[in-house]
């Protein structure tokens, strides 16, 4: 066999190996990106459920809670009042209007039935609400709720953070909010926005 044939075979095999290696590395990074995107979508869905429960808790109790047991108990057994308001206007003799409102309570509706319907949240599981989905061992979201001072006024604030980012590019020290671990709310602002929005 001539040297040319040997070199051709060796370079042919080397080219096949390099082609396979490049394909495999590109394909594995695509598969990993898809896995991370799916897991983060599920975590975002869980954060949205927690946000809804916390906003409901605030509307009934006047503050957020950082106690998972209180939040779960509220969603499980809490109720919203159904009210009806009527506004009355009476024109006074000198032309000004006198306005008053009468509010009647018509009944109550359970929180779990009004917020977490199967149509809206098909994967809702009350017992799993505090846990980051897809993470082993089971890990709870970090939750913080308190009052903060804004221009001399105490206002309610909340922050819920995924302590175990799936995406290795997410870092708490990042200067970009969208590159920090998935979260909603803030310890310094009055917001319930998520950093994925």
Short mmCIF file of C-alpha atoms in Angstrom, two decimals:
data_model
loop_
_atom_site.label_atom_id
_atom_site.label_comp_id
_atom_site.label_asym_id
_atom_site.label_seq_id
_atom_site.Cartn_x
_atom_site.Cartn_y
_atom_site.Cartn_z
CA UNK A 1 0.00 0.00 0.00
CA UNK A 2 1.38 3.38 -0.94
CA UNK A 3 1.93 6.22 1.49
CA UNK A 4 -0.75 8.26 -0.29
CA UNK A 5 -3.42 5.62 0.38
CA UNK A 6 -2.36 5.28 4.02
CA UNK A 7 -2.52 9.08 4.51
CA UNK A 8 -5.89 9.19 2.73
CA UNK A 9 -7.33 6.50 5.01
CA UNK A 10 -5.87 8.10 8.17
CA UNK A 11 -7.08 11.59 7.23
CA UNK A 12 -10.46 10.17 6.17
CA UNK A 13 -10.89 8.47 9.56
CA UNK A 14 -9.68 11.61 11.33
CA UNK A 15 -12.19 13.72 9.37
CA UNK A 16 -15.03 11.30 10.28
CA UNK A 17 -14.03 11.40 13.95
CA UNK A 18 -13.90 15.24 13.96
CA UNK A 19 -17.26 15.46 12.20
CA UNK A 20 -18.81 13.09 14.77
CA UNK A 21 -17.18 15.01 17.65
CA UNK A 22 -18.44 18.40 16.40
CA UNK A 23 -21.95 17.06 15.80
CA UNK A 24 -22.04 15.44 19.23
CA UNK A 25 -20.83 18.56 21.07
CA UNK A 26 -23.27 20.86 19.23
CA UNK A 27 -26.16 18.44 19.71
CA UNK A 28 -25.45 17.97 23.43
CA UNK A 29 -25.37 21.76 24.01
CA UNK A 30 -28.71 22.10 22.18
CA UNK A 31 -30.22 19.30 24.28
CA UNK A 32 -28.88 20.92 27.49
CA UNK A 33 -30.27 24.34 26.47
CA UNK A 34 -33.69 22.80 25.83
CA UNK A 35 -33.59 21.00 29.21
CA UNK A 36 -32.73 24.25 31.02
CA UNK A 37 -35.46 26.17 29.16
CA UNK A 38 -38.09 23.55 30.10
CA UNK A 39 -37.05 23.48 33.75
CA UNK A 40 -36.97 27.28 33.98
CA UNK A 41 -40.44 27.50 32.40
CA UNK A 42 -41.75 25.16 35.10
CA UNK A 43 -40.01 27.20 37.85
CA UNK A 44 -41.49 30.43 36.45
CA UNK A 45 -44.94 28.82 36.48
CA UNK A 46 -44.44 27.90 40.17
CA UNK A 47 -43.28 31.46 40.97
CA UNK A 48 -46.40 32.85 39.29
CA UNK A 49 -48.60 30.59 41.46
CA UNK A 50 -46.78 31.73 44.60
CA UNK A 51 -47.16 35.36 43.51
CA UNK A 52 -50.91 34.92 43.05
CA UNK A 53 -51.24 33.33 46.47
CA UNK A 54 -49.20 36.11 48.11
CA UNK A 55 -51.22 38.89 46.43
CA UNK A 56 -54.42 37.22 47.63
CA UNK A 57 -52.95 36.89 51.13
CA UNK A 58 -52.09 40.60 51.10
CA UNK A 59 -55.61 41.57 49.99
CA UNK A 60 -57.20 39.61 52.85
CA UNK A 61 -54.63 40.08 55.64
CA UNK A 62 -53.10 43.46 54.82
CA UNK A 63 -49.56 42.10 54.53
CA UNK A 64 -47.50 39.43 52.78
CA UNK A 65 -46.26 36.36 54.65
CA UNK A 66 -42.85 34.72 54.70
CA UNK A 67 -44.26 31.65 56.47
CA UNK A 68 -44.96 28.82 54.01
CA UNK A 69 -47.35 27.10 56.44
CA UNK A 70 -49.48 30.25 56.78
CA UNK A 71 -49.59 30.71 53.01
CA UNK A 72 -50.54 27.07 52.35
CA UNK A 73 -53.20 27.17 55.08
CA UNK A 74 -54.60 30.42 53.63
CA UNK A 75 -54.85 28.96 50.11
CA UNK A 76 -56.38 25.75 51.48
CA UNK A 77 -58.94 27.19 53.91
CA UNK A 78 -59.05 30.96 53.31
CA UNK A 79 -61.91 32.83 51.68
CA UNK A 80 -62.53 36.03 49.76
CA UNK A 81 -65.55 38.15 50.59
CA UNK A 82 -67.88 38.90 47.72
CA UNK A 83 -69.10 42.45 48.11
CA UNK A 84 -71.37 44.80 46.24
CA UNK A 85 -70.98 48.55 46.47
CA UNK A 86 -73.62 51.10 45.61
CA UNK A 87 -72.87 54.75 45.24
CA UNK A 88 -75.52 57.36 46.00
CA UNK A 89 -75.41 60.96 44.89
CA UNK A 90 -77.69 63.65 46.26
CA UNK A 91 -77.65 67.19 44.94
CA UNK A 92 -77.81 69.64 47.81
CA UNK A 93 -79.83 72.87 47.79
CA UNK A 94 -76.79 75.04 47.05
CA UNK A 95 -75.77 72.90 44.03
CA UNK A 96 -73.00 70.75 45.54
CA UNK A 97 -73.22 66.96 45.48
CA UNK A 98 -73.22 64.74 48.54
CA UNK A 99 -71.83 61.28 47.73
CA UNK A 100 -71.88 58.16 49.92
CA UNK A 101 -71.26 54.50 49.33
CA UNK A 102 -72.98 51.47 50.83
CA UNK A 103 -71.13 48.14 50.68
CA UNK A 104 -72.93 44.84 51.26
CA UNK A 105 -71.22 41.49 51.82
CA UNK A 106 -72.95 38.92 49.64
CA UNK A 107 -70.96 35.86 50.72
CA UNK A 108 -67.56 34.21 50.48
CA UNK A 109 -65.68 32.12 47.95
CA UNK A 110 -62.74 29.80 48.83
CA UNK A 111 -59.32 31.08 47.72
CA UNK A 112 -58.32 27.74 46.22
CA UNK A 113 -61.47 27.58 44.07
CA UNK A 114 -61.22 31.15 42.82
CA UNK A 115 -57.47 31.40 42.14
CA UNK A 116 -56.21 27.91 41.37
CA UNK A 117 -58.65 26.35 38.94
CA UNK A 118 -57.51 23.36 36.87
CA UNK A 119 -58.11 25.37 33.68
CA UNK A 120 -55.71 28.11 34.70
CA UNK A 121 -53.12 26.05 36.63
CA UNK A 122 -53.30 22.39 35.53
CA UNK A 123 -50.12 21.50 37.48
CA UNK A 124 -51.13 23.20 40.74
CA UNK A 125 -50.29 21.09 43.78
CA UNK A 126 -50.77 22.89 47.11
CA UNK A 127 -48.34 20.66 49.03
CA UNK A 128 -45.61 21.32 46.45
CA UNK A 129 -46.17 25.11 46.29
CA UNK A 130 -43.05 26.07 48.33
CA UNK A 131 -40.71 23.70 46.48
CA UNK A 132 -38.59 24.40 43.41
CA UNK A 133 -39.84 21.93 40.78
CA UNK A 134 -37.36 19.47 39.28
CA UNK A 135 -34.66 19.96 41.95
CA UNK A 136 -33.35 17.04 44.01
CA UNK A 137 -33.15 17.00 46.97
CA UNK A 138 -36.39 18.93 47.54
CA UNK A 139 -35.54 22.63 47.94
CA UNK A 140 -37.89 25.41 49.03
CA UNK A 141 -37.93 28.82 47.41
CA UNK A 142 -36.37 31.52 49.59
CA UNK A 143 -39.17 33.82 50.71
CA UNK A 144 -38.89 37.21 52.39
CA UNK A 145 -41.77 39.50 53.34
CA UNK A 146 -41.69 42.64 55.46
CA UNK A 147 -42.47 46.33 55.48
CA UNK A 148 -39.96 48.71 53.95
CA UNK A 149 -39.65 52.48 54.22
CA UNK A 150 -40.53 54.41 51.06
CA UNK A 151 -40.42 58.20 51.46
CA UNK A 152 -41.27 57.93 55.13
CA UNK A 153 -44.16 55.50 54.58
CA UNK A 154 -44.03 51.84 55.60
CA UNK A 155 -45.17 49.67 52.67
CA UNK A 156 -45.41 45.91 52.16
CA UNK A 157 -42.69 44.23 50.13
CA UNK A 158 -41.96 40.65 49.14
CA UNK A 159 -39.23 38.72 47.38
CA UNK A 160 -39.26 35.03 46.41
CA UNK A 161 -36.06 33.58 44.92
CA UNK A 162 -35.02 30.24 43.45
CA UNK A 163 -31.98 29.28 45.60
CA UNK A 164 -30.81 26.58 43.14
CA UNK A 165 -30.57 28.01 39.61
CA UNK A 166 -30.77 25.36 36.89
CA UNK A 167 -28.94 27.59 34.45
CA UNK A 168 -25.25 27.83 35.44
CA UNK A 169 -25.14 31.31 33.84
CA UNK A 170 -27.51 32.68 36.52
CA UNK A 171 -25.55 34.30 39.33
CA UNK A 172 -26.68 36.36 42.32
CA UNK A 173 -23.70 38.68 41.79
CA UNK A 174 -24.70 39.52 38.20
CA UNK A 175 -25.27 43.20 37.56
CA UNK A 176 -28.15 42.37 35.21
CA UNK A 177 -31.45 41.53 36.91
CA UNK A 178 -32.38 39.09 34.11
CA UNK A 179 -29.17 37.07 34.73
CA UNK A 180 -29.83 36.64 38.47
CA UNK A 181 -31.60 33.51 39.77
CA UNK A 182 -35.32 33.45 38.91
CA UNK A 183 -37.34 35.60 41.32
CA UNK A 184 -40.23 37.97 41.76
CA UNK A 185 -40.54 41.00 43.99
CA UNK A 186 -37.80 43.01 45.66
CA UNK A 187 -36.46 43.85 49.11
CA UNK A 188 -35.99 47.49 48.12
CA UNK A 189 -38.95 48.28 45.82
CA UNK A 190 -42.70 47.88 45.93
CA UNK A 191 -43.10 45.40 43.09
CA UNK A 192 -44.22 41.87 42.38
CA UNK A 193 -42.63 41.73 38.93
CA UNK A 194 -40.55 38.71 37.99
CA UNK A 195 -37.08 39.05 36.53
CA UNK A 196 -38.20 36.87 33.60
CA UNK A 197 -40.79 39.48 32.51
#
